[in-house]
Coordinates of C-alpha atoms and ligand atoms in Angstrom, one line a residue:
X240 CA 84.7 78.5 96.3
X241 CA 86.6 81.4 95.1
X242 CA 85.1 84.6 96.3
X243 CA 87.4 87.0 94.6
X244 CA 90.7 87.1 92.9
X245 CA 93.4 89.6 93.3
X246 CA 97.2 89.2 92.9
X247 CA 98.3 92.9 92.3
X248 CA 100.6 93.4 95.4
X249 CA 103.2 91.6 97.3
X250 CA 100.8 90.5 100.1
X251 CA 98.8 88.2 97.6
X252 CA 97.6 85.2 99.8
X253 CA 100.1 82.3 99.6
X254 CA 102.1 84.1 97.2
X255 CA 99.5 83.4 94.5
X256 CA 96.5 85.6 95.0
X257 CA 93.8 86.6 97.6
X258 CA 90.7 84.5 96.9
X259 CA 88.4 84.7 100.0
X260 CA 89.2 88.3 101.2
X261 CA 92.2 90.5 100.6
X262 CA 95.2 90.3 103.0
X263 CA 95.0 94.1 102.8
X264 CA 91.4 94.0 103.9
X265 CA 89.6 94.3 100.5
X266 CA 86.4 92.6 100.7
X267 CA 85.0 90.4 97.7
X268 CA 82.4 93.1 96.8
X269 CA 85.1 95.9 96.7
X270 CA 87.4 93.6 94.6
X271 CA 84.4 92.9 92.2
X272 CA 83.6 96.6 91.9
X273 CA 87.3 97.6 91.3
X274 CA 87.4 94.7 88.6
X275 CA 84.3 96.2 86.9
X276 CA 86.0 99.8 87.0
X277 CA 89.1 98.4 85.4
X278 CA 87.2 96.6 82.7
X279 CA 85.2 99.8 82.2
X280 CA 88.3 101.9 82.0
X281 CA 89.6 99.7 79.2
X282 CA 86.6 100.7 77.3
X283 CA 87.2 104.3 78.0
X284 CA 90.7 103.8 76.8
X285 CA 89.5 102.2 73.5
X286 CA 87.6 105.3 72.6
X287 CA 90.0 107.9 74.0
X288 CA 92.8 106.2 72.2
X289 CA 91.1 106.2 68.9
X290 CA 90.0 109.9 69.4
X291 CA 93.5 110.9 70.2
X292 CA 94.6 109.5 66.9
X293 CA 92.3 111.8 65.3
X294 CA 93.5 114.8 67.4
X295 CA 90.7 114.9 69.7
X296 CA 91.2 114.8 73.5
X297 CA 89.0 115.5 76.5
X298 CA 90.9 116.3 79.8
X299 CA 87.9 115.4 82.0
X300 CA 88.2 111.9 80.4
X301 CA 92.0 111.8 81.0
X302 CA 91.8 112.9 84.5
X303 CA 89.0 110.3 85.3
X304 CA 91.3 107.5 83.9
X305 CA 94.0 108.4 86.3
X306 CA 91.8 109.1 89.3
X307 CA 89.9 105.8 88.8
X308 CA 92.9 103.8 88.3
X309 CA 94.3 105.3 91.4
X310 CA 91.2 104.2 93.2
X311 CA 92.0 100.5 92.4
X312 CA 95.7 100.7 93.7
X313 CA 96.3 98.6 96.8
X314 CA 95.2 100.2 100.1
X315 CA 93.3 103.2 98.7
X316 CA 89.7 102.7 98.3
X317 CA 87.8 100.2 100.4
X318 CA 84.4 101.8 100.1
X319 CA 81.7 100.1 98.0
X320 CA 79.5 103.2 97.8
X321 CA 82.2 105.4 96.6
X322 CA 83.4 102.7 94.1
X323 CA 79.8 102.4 92.7
X324 CA 80.2 106.2 92.0
X325 CA 83.3 105.7 90.3
X326 CA 82.0 102.9 88.1
X327 CA 79.1 105.2 87.2
X328 CA 81.4 108.0 86.1
X329 CA 83.6 105.5 84.2
X330 CA 80.5 104.4 82.2
X331 CA 79.6 108.1 81.5
X332 CA 83.4 108.8 80.4
X333 CA 83.1 105.9 78.2
X334 CA 80.0 107.4 76.4
X335 CA 81.7 110.8 76.3
X336 CA 85.0 109.3 74.8
X337 CA 82.9 107.4 72.3
X338 CA 81.1 110.5 71.2
X339 CA 84.4 112.3 71.0
X340 CA 85.8 109.8 68.7
X341 CA 82.6 109.7 66.4
X342 CA 82.6 113.5 66.3
X343 CA 86.4 113.6 65.4
X344 CA 86.0 110.7 62.9
X345 CA 82.8 112.0 61.3
X346 CA 81.0 108.8 61.9
X347 CA 80.8 105.7 63.8
X348 CA 83.6 103.1 64.2
X349 CA 83.4 100.4 61.5
X350 CA 85.6 97.8 62.8
X351 CA 84.8 95.2 65.6
X352 CA 84.4 96.9 69.0
X353 CA 85.6 94.8 72.0
X354 CA 83.0 94.1 74.7
X355 CA 84.4 96.4 77.2
X356 CA 84.1 99.4 75.0
X357 CA 80.5 98.5 73.8
X358 CA 77.5 100.3 74.9
X359 CA 77.0 98.1 78.0
X360 CA 75.1 99.6 81.1
X361 CA 75.8 99.3 84.7
X362 CA 73.4 97.2 86.8
X363 CA 70.7 98.9 88.8
X364 CA 72.1 98.2 92.3
X365 CA 75.5 98.0 93.9
X366 CA 74.7 94.3 94.6
X367 CA 74.1 93.7 90.9
X368 CA 77.3 95.6 90.0
X369 CA 79.1 93.3 92.2
X370 CA 77.6 90.4 90.1
X371 CA 78.6 92.3 86.9
X372 CA 82.2 92.8 88.2
X373 CA 82.5 89.1 89.0
X374 CA 82.1 88.5 85.2
X375 CA 85.0 90.6 84.4
X376 CA 87.5 89.5 87.1
X377 CA 91.2 89.4 86.9
X378 CA 91.3 85.8 85.9
X379 CA 91.0 85.3 82.2
X380 CA 91.0 81.5 81.5
X381 CA 92.0 80.8 77.9
X382 CA 94.3 83.8 77.6
X383 CA 98.0 82.7 77.1
X384 CA 99.5 82.9 80.6
X385 CA 102.6 84.9 79.5
X386 CA 100.7 87.4 77.7
X387 CA 98.3 87.7 80.6
X388 CA 101.3 88.1 82.9
X389 CA 102.8 91.1 81.0
X390 CA 99.4 92.6 80.3
X391 CA 98.9 92.7 84.1
X392 CA 102.3 94.1 84.6
X393 CA 101.3 96.7 82.2
X394 CA 98.1 97.4 83.8
X395 CA 99.6 97.6 87.3
X396 CA 102.4 99.9 86.0
X397 CA 99.7 102.2 84.5
X398 CA 97.8 102.1 88.1
X399 CA 101.1 103.3 89.7
X400 CA 101.9 105.9 87.3
X401 CA 98.2 107.1 87.6
X402 CA 98.9 107.9 91.3
X403 CA 101.8 110.1 90.3
X404 CA 99.9 111.8 87.5
X405 CA 97.1 112.5 89.8
X406 CA 99.4 114.3 92.3
X407 CA 100.9 116.3 89.5
X408 CA 97.4 117.2 88.2
X409 CA 96.5 118.4 91.8
X410 CA 99.3 120.7 91.6
X411 CA 98.2 122.0 88.1
X412 CA 100.6 120.0 86.0
X413 CA 99.3 117.6 83.3
X414 CA 101.2 116.1 80.3
X415 CA 99.3 115.1 77.4
X416 CA 101.8 112.3 76.6
X417 CA 101.2 110.6 79.9
X418 CA 97.4 110.5 79.5
X419 CA 97.8 109.4 75.9
X420 CA 100.1 106.6 76.9
X421 CA 97.7 105.2 79.6
X422 CA 94.9 105.2 77.1
X423 CA 97.1 103.5 74.6
X424 CA 98.3 100.8 76.9
X425 CA 94.8 100.0 78.3
X426 CA 93.4 99.9 74.8
X427 CA 96.2 97.5 73.8
X428 CA 95.3 95.2 76.6
X429 CA 91.9 94.7 74.8
X430 CA 93.7 93.9 71.4
X431 CA 93.8 90.2 70.4
X432 CA 96.5 90.4 67.6
X433 CA 99.4 91.8 69.6
X434 CA 102.1 89.3 70.8
X435 CA 104.2 88.7 74.0
X436 CA 107.0 91.2 72.8
X437 CA 104.4 93.9 71.9
X438 CA 103.2 94.0 75.5
X439 CA 106.9 93.7 76.8
X440 CA 107.7 96.8 74.7
X441 CA 104.7 98.6 76.0
X442 CA 105.8 97.7 79.6
X443 CA 109.1 99.1 79.0
X444 CA 107.5 102.3 77.5
X445 CA 105.4 102.5 80.6
X446 CA 108.5 102.7 82.5
X447 CA 109.9 105.3 80.4
X448 CA 106.6 107.4 80.6
X449 CA 106.8 107.0 84.3
X450 CA 110.1 108.7 84.2
X451 CA 108.5 111.6 82.4
X452 CA 105.5 111.4 84.9
X453 CA 107.7 111.5 88.0
X454 CA 109.8 114.1 86.4
X455 CA 106.7 116.2 86.0
X456 CA 105.8 115.7 89.6
X457 CA 109.3 116.6 90.8
X458 CA 109.1 119.9 88.8
X459 CA 105.5 120.5 90.3
X460 CA 106.9 119.9 93.8
X461 CA 110.0 121.9 93.3
X462 CA 108.2 124.8 91.6
X463 CA 105.7 125.0 94.3
X464 CA 107.9 124.4 97.3
X465 CA 111.4 124.9 96.0
X466 CA 114.3 122.2 96.0
X467 CA 114.5 120.1 99.1
X468 CA 117.5 120.7 101.3
X469 CA 118.9 118.2 104.0
X470 CA 116.6 118.7 107.0
X471 CA 116.8 116.9 110.3
X472 CA 113.3 115.9 111.5
X473 CA 112.5 115.2 115.0
X474 CA 110.7 112.0 116.0
X475 CA 109.6 113.1 119.5
X476 CA 106.5 115.2 120.3
X477 CA 105.9 118.8 121.2
X478 CA 103.4 119.6 124.0
X479 CA 100.2 120.6 122.4
X480 CA 97.1 119.6 120.1
X481 CA 98.3 117.6 117.1
X482 CA 97.2 116.5 113.5
X483 CA 99.0 113.5 111.8
X484 CA 99.1 113.6 108.0
X485 CA 99.6 110.3 106.1
X486 CA 100.1 109.6 102.3
X487 CA 102.1 111.3 99.6
X488 CA 100.2 114.5 98.7
X489 CA 102.2 117.7 99.5
X490 CA 99.5 120.1 98.3
X491 CA 97.0 118.7 100.9
X492 CA 99.7 119.1 103.6
X493 CA 100.3 122.7 102.5
X494 CA 96.6 123.7 102.7
X495 CA 96.4 122.0 106.1
X496 CA 99.4 123.9 107.2
X497 CA 97.9 127.3 106.2
X498 CA 94.6 126.4 107.7
X499 CA 96.2 125.6 111.0
X500 CA 98.5 128.4 111.3
X501 CA 98.4 130.3 114.7
X502 CA 95.8 127.7 116.0
X503 CA 98.1 126.0 118.5
X504 CA 98.0 122.7 116.5
X505 CA 101.2 120.9 115.6
X506 CA 101.2 119.0 112.4
X507 CA 103.1 115.8 112.2
X508 CA 104.0 113.7 109.1
X509 CA 103.5 109.9 108.9
X510 CA 105.4 107.6 106.6
X511 CA 105.7 108.9 103.1
X512 CA 105.0 112.5 104.1
X513 CA 108.4 112.7 106.0
X514 CA 110.2 114.2 102.9
X515 CA 107.8 117.1 103.1
X516 CA 110.0 118.5 105.7
X517 CA 112.9 119.0 103.4
X518 CA 111.0 121.5 101.2
X519 CA 111.5 125.2 101.9
X520 CA 107.9 126.0 101.0
X521 CA 106.6 123.6 103.7
X522 CA 109.2 123.6 106.3
X523 CA 108.8 127.4 106.6
X524 CA 105.6 126.6 108.7
X525 CA 107.0 126.3 112.2
X526 CA 104.2 124.1 113.4
X527 CA 105.2 121.3 110.9
X528 CA 106.5 119.8 114.0
X529 CA 108.0 116.3 113.3
X530 CA 107.6 112.8 112.0
X531 CA 105.4 110.2 113.9
X532 CA 105.6 106.4 114.0
X533 CA 107.1 104.1 111.5
X534 CA 105.8 102.6 108.1
X535 CA 102.3 102.1 107.1
X536 CA 101.8 98.5 108.2
X537 CA 102.3 99.6 111.8
X538 CA 99.5 102.1 112.0
X539 CA 97.3 99.8 114.1
X540 CA 100.0 99.7 116.8
X541 CA 101.0 103.3 116.6
X542 CA 97.9 105.3 116.0
X543 CA 96.3 104.7 119.3
X544 CA 99.3 106.7 120.8
X545 CA 98.6 109.7 118.5
X546 CA 96.4 111.9 120.5
X547 CA 94.8 114.2 117.7
X548 CA 93.1 113.8 114.3
X549 CA 94.7 111.7 111.6
X550 CA 94.1 112.1 107.8
X551 CA 95.1 110.1 104.9
X552 CA 95.7 111.8 101.6
X553 CA 96.8 108.6 99.7
X554 CA 97.6 105.0 100.4
X555 CA 98.4 103.1 102.7
X556 CA 95.2 102.9 104.9
X557 CA 94.5 99.8 106.8
X558 CA 91.2 98.6 108.7
X559 CA 91.0 101.3 111.4
X560 CA 91.3 100.3 115.0
X561 CA 88.2 101.3 117.2
X562 CA 90.3 103.4 119.5
X563 CA 91.2 106.0 116.7
X564 CA 88.4 105.4 114.0
X565 CA 86.2 108.5 115.2
X566 CA 89.4 110.8 114.7
X567 CA 90.5 109.3 111.3
X568 CA 89.6 111.2 108.1
X569 CA 90.4 110.5 104.4
X570 CA 90.9 112.8 101.5
X571 CA 91.4 112.4 97.8
X572 CA 91.1 108.9 96.5
X573 CA 91.3 107.2 99.9
X574 CA 88.1 105.8 101.4
X575 CA 87.2 103.6 104.2
X576 CA 83.4 102.7 104.8
X577 CA 82.4 104.7 108.0
X578 CA 85.4 106.9 108.0
X579 CA 84.6 110.6 107.4
X580 CA 85.9 111.8 104.0
X581 CA 86.9 115.5 103.4
X582 CA 85.8 116.7 100.0
X583 CA 87.8 119.5 98.7
X584 CA 90.2 121.9 100.6
X585 CA 88.2 122.8 103.8
X586 CA 89.9 121.0 106.9
X587 CA 87.9 122.8 109.5
X588 CA 86.3 119.5 110.8
X589 CA 89.8 117.9 111.1
X590 CA 91.1 120.9 112.8
X591 CA 88.1 121.1 115.2
X592 CA 88.4 117.3 115.9
X593 CA 92.1 118.0 116.9
X594 CA 91.2 120.9 119.0
X595 CA 88.7 118.8 120.9
X596 CA 91.0 115.9 121.3
X597 CA 93.8 115.5 124.0
X598 CA 97.2 117.2 123.5
X599 CA 100.6 115.6 123.2
X600 CA 102.9 115.7 126.2
X601 CA 106.3 116.8 125.4
X602 CA 108.4 113.7 124.4
X603 CA 112.1 114.3 123.4
X604 CA 113.6 112.1 120.9
X605 CA 116.2 112.0 118.0
X606 CA 116.4 113.6 114.6
X607 CA 116.2 111.8 111.4
X608 CA 117.5 113.3 108.1
X609 CA 115.5 113.8 105.0
X610 CA 115.6 116.2 102.0
X611 CA 118.6 114.6 100.2
X612 CA 117.1 114.9 96.8
X613 CA 118.9 115.4 93.4
X614 CA 119.6 119.2 93.8
X615 CA 121.0 118.8 97.3
X616 CA 123.1 115.6 96.4
X617 CA 124.3 117.0 93.3
X618 CA 125.3 120.2 95.1
X619 CA 128.0 117.7 96.9
X620 CA 128.9 116.3 93.5
X621 CA 132.4 117.3 93.8
X622 CA 132.8 116.1 97.4
X623 CA 131.3 112.9 96.5
X624 CA 133.3 112.4 93.3
X625 CA 136.7 113.1 95.3
X626 CA 135.5 110.6 97.9
X627 CA 134.9 107.8 95.4
X628 CA 138.4 108.6 93.6
X629 CA 140.2 108.6 97.0
X630 CA 138.5 105.3 98.0
X631 CA 136.7 106.9 100.9
X632 CA 133.6 105.9 99.4
X633 CA 133.8 102.3 98.0
X634 CA 130.2 101.7 96.8
X635 CA 126.7 103.3 96.8
X636 CA 123.5 101.2 97.5
X637 CA 120.1 102.4 96.4
X638 CA 117.9 100.6 99.1
X639 CA 114.4 101.6 98.6
X640 CA 110.9 100.8 97.9
X641 CA 107.9 99.9 100.0
X642 CA 107.7 98.4 103.5
X643 CA 105.3 95.8 104.4
X644 CA 104.3 93.2 106.8
X645 CA 106.3 90.1 105.9
X646 CA 108.9 88.9 108.4
X647 CA 111.4 88.6 105.5
X648 CA 111.7 92.3 105.3
X649 CA 114.1 92.5 108.2
X650 CA 116.7 91.6 105.4
X651 CA 116.7 95.4 104.6
X652 CA 117.5 96.4 108.3
X653 CA 120.1 93.7 108.5
X654 CA 121.7 94.6 105.0
X655 CA 122.0 98.3 106.1
X656 CA 123.4 97.5 109.6
X657 CA 126.0 95.0 108.0
X658 CA 127.2 97.3 105.3
X659 CA 130.9 98.4 105.7
X660 CA 131.5 102.0 106.8
X661 CA 132.9 103.1 103.3
X662 CA 129.5 102.8 101.7
X663 CA 126.7 105.3 101.1
X664 CA 123.1 104.5 101.0
X665 CA 120.5 106.3 99.0
X666 CA 117.0 105.3 100.2
X667 CA 113.4 106.4 99.2
X668 CA 109.8 105.4 99.9
X669 CA 108.4 103.8 103.0
X670 CA 111.0 100.9 103.0
X671 CA 113.5 103.3 104.7
X672 CA 111.7 103.0 107.9
X673 CA 113.3 99.7 108.4
X674 CA 116.6 101.6 109.0
X675 CA 116.3 105.4 109.0
X676 CA 116.6 105.6 112.7
X677 CA 120.1 104.0 112.7
X678 CA 123.0 106.3 113.4
X679 CA 125.2 105.5 110.2
X680 CA 127.4 108.6 110.6
X681 CA 129.1 110.3 107.7
X682 CA 132.1 110.1 105.3
X683 CA 133.9 113.4 105.2
X684 CA 130.7 115.4 105.8
X685 CA 128.6 113.2 103.5
X686 CA 125.8 111.4 105.4
X687 CA 126.0 107.7 104.9
X688 CA 122.1 107.6 104.7
X689 CA 120.8 110.0 102.1
X690 CA 116.9 110.0 102.1
X691 CA 116.1 111.1 98.6
X692 CA 112.3 111.2 99.2
X693 CA 109.0 109.4 98.4
X694 CA 108.6 106.5 96.1
X695 CA 108.0 109.0 93.2
X696 CA 111.4 110.5 94.0
X697 CA 112.9 107.5 92.4
X698 CA 113.2 110.0 89.7
X699 CA 115.5 111.9 91.9
X700 CA 117.7 108.9 92.5
X701 CA 117.8 108.3 88.8
X702 CA 119.0 111.8 88.1
X703 CA 121.8 111.3 90.8
X704 CA 122.8 108.0 89.3
X705 CA 122.8 109.5 85.7
X706 CA 124.9 112.4 86.9
X707 CA 127.4 110.2 88.6
X708 CA 127.7 108.1 85.5
X709 CA 128.4 111.3 83.5
X710 CA 131.0 112.4 86.0
X711 CA 132.8 109.1 85.7
X712 CA 132.1 108.9 82.0
X713 CA 130.6 105.4 82.3
X714 CA 127.3 103.6 81.9
X715 CA 125.0 103.5 85.2
X716 CA 125.6 99.7 85.2
X717 CA 129.4 100.4 85.5
X718 CA 129.1 102.6 88.6
X719 CA 130.0 101.4 91.9
X720 CA 126.3 101.1 92.7
X721 CA 124.0 98.3 93.7
X722 CA 120.2 98.5 93.7
X723 CA 118.2 96.5 96.3
X724 CA 114.3 97.2 95.8
X725 CA 111.7 96.2 98.3
X726 CA 108.1 96.4 96.7
X727 CA 104.5 96.2 97.9
X728 CA 102.1 97.8 95.5
X729 CA 101.6 99.0 92.0
X730 CA 103.8 102.3 92.4
X731 CA 106.7 100.0 93.1
X732 CA 105.7 98.0 89.9
X733 CA 106.0 101.2 87.8
X734 CA 109.2 102.3 89.5
X735 CA 110.7 98.9 88.7
X736 CA 109.6 99.3 85.1
X737 CA 111.4 102.8 85.0
X738 CA 114.6 101.2 86.0
X739 CA 114.4 98.3 83.7
X740 CA 113.4 100.8 80.8
X741 CA 116.9 102.5 81.5
X742 CA 118.6 99.1 81.0
X743 CA 119.6 98.9 84.6
X744 CA 120.9 95.4 85.4
X745 CA 121.6 93.2 88.5
X746 CA 118.9 94.6 90.8
X747 CA 117.7 92.6 93.7
X748 CA 114.0 92.5 94.5
X749 CA 112.2 91.3 97.6
X750 CA 110.7 90.4 99.9
X751 CA 109.2 87.9 97.1
X752 CA 108.6 88.2 93.3
X753 CA 105.3 89.2 92.1
X754 CA 102.6 86.5 91.8
X755 CA 101.6 87.9 88.5
X756 CA 104.9 87.0 86.8
X757 CA 105.0 83.7 85.2
X758 CA 108.1 81.6 85.0
X759 CA 108.6 82.4 81.4
X760 CA 108.4 86.1 82.0
X761 CA 110.8 85.9 85.0
X762 CA 113.2 84.0 82.6
X763 CA 113.0 86.9 80.3
X764 CA 113.8 89.4 82.9
X765 CA 116.6 87.4 84.2
X766 CA 118.1 86.8 80.9
X767 CA 117.8 90.6 79.9
X768 CA 118.4 92.3 83.2
X769 CA 119.8 89.7 85.5
X770 CA 117.3 90.8 88.1
X771 CA 117.0 88.4 90.9
X772 CA 115.3 87.8 94.3
X773 CA 116.9 88.8 97.6
X774 CA 118.8 86.0 99.3
X775 CA 120.9 85.9 102.4
X776 CA 122.3 89.3 103.4
X777 CA 125.9 88.1 103.8
X778 CA 126.0 86.2 100.3
X779 CA 124.2 89.1 98.5
X780 CA 126.4 91.8 100.1
X781 CA 129.7 89.9 99.3
X782 CA 128.8 89.4 95.6
X783 CA 127.8 93.2 95.4
X784 CA 130.9 94.4 97.1
X785 CA 133.0 92.2 94.9
X786 CA 131.7 93.7 91.8
X787 CA 134.1 96.0 90.0
Ligands
FSO206 FE1 104.7 103.1 100.7 FE2 102.1 102.8 100.7 FE3 105.1 105.2 98.6 FE4 103.5 102.9 98.3 S1 103.2 104.2 102.0 S2 103.7 101.5 100.0 S3 105.0 102.2 96.9 O1 101.8 103.5 99.2 O2 103.8 104.6 97.7 O3 106.1 103.8 99.6
SF4_207 FE1 95.5 90.6 98.2 FE2 97.1 92.6 97.5 FE3 94.9 92.4 96.1 FE4 94.8 93.2 98.6 S1 95.6 94.3 96.9 S2 93.4 91.7 97.7 S3 96.4 92.2 99.6 S4 96.6 90.8 96.3

């Protein structure tokens, strides 16, 4: 019997979907509660979208939408008790959005109201809510499979964008157009008179809107912490007490750095926090000591070796090992049952745990480079352009995206190891941990491996590509540039939509194609964008290097 159904990430069981328990660790009750929340959010969107057409907005409704969508992203919230609260707030926000519409319209809605947006109530207990969630699961038998496929692409794109909108909101940056789009998109999924191309167009609009959203986040980051500069980051350990920060949220890291100043605690970054070291406003803290471990899927193996407290501020959390569970904390949207959650901005409990935990012994190791975002790379533009013109740089490769557990992901390591020395690699997100400890040298002072930043810094890579295309007076597709993406969760989905919305062609995607893409939708993507799966390193590379 099918206990649940989820196919939103690359780990989907058997390449089709998790049906008994999530490969990520998501239990069937959590899957059902997340399904109920998503269904409820479509109802919120229905009213918020109508109200917006009448000029009425409510920022609490907008923010709840992105926070709740973010809670349903892979590896974020595994806690049924918290998800019950999110579901309750979703229904309250639906009521609020409905009243907002009625007030703005001067009366109640006269056309048919989709079931998700009607005045339904939550069941009285979590157990019963789980039953309710099962009635509104991901599978929608009877719906055209291609329409369903693109609707899910759009939904997952909105989930990914919500994560970025949430970070921007935390830094005090909001953009009404982004909230408005998410409401419009989720409301459109409830429509029954739209056709396949309507949803394809909405998915492309989602990609465009995500460029705006990650641009907003880039501005929020650089306004607060200035433009990143190329920065070597040590992967050894300094003697002393330690806290490890995992996730993507820079503001949370900043607050922790402030609260640990002068306390003899060193702060280490994990995975997607690595680019934090490049920001002047963060690296000014001398106790931001280094980067620990590799990508998210190795936390089980690596965290037992970290002596102090560990805090996750966004995905990707996994089931905690017994050895470190009592020194593990969550913050923001992240939850794991039984793991202490820090509400707000007071990290004293984490700090005290680290003070009471063993200290690191000094361990020397190498430096890795980060902080090569658009401002820094474009500062080298003349040098880069000359190197391309002289033939010293033959081709650029954007090799980025998420890491994950599949054995096929060693493709990315092998690809980078095999690239000829006259190539430059731009990388971003956690996939870089497959190759960012390799010594790749430089070309006339330009490092061959440029770490542009986190997954949201795909925005930065786009700025670099667009500026190069301007400098060479050509289309981005005509640059000596190849894009090879690795995906895992829904943020990678929206980054892919952003690249497609710019008309970027010939991208390679791995380690496998999304389970929610039907053969017809894949054909559409191949016909229009010539996107394809990764294959053999040698064959793929020969084809890319042979491109004009
Ligand atoms: Fe990775 Fe996880 Fe940043 Fe994702 S740590 S997988 S695409 O959350 O967001 O790259
Ligand atoms: Fe499976 Fe991924 Fe869904 Fe988790 S998020 S249940 S691994 S498809």
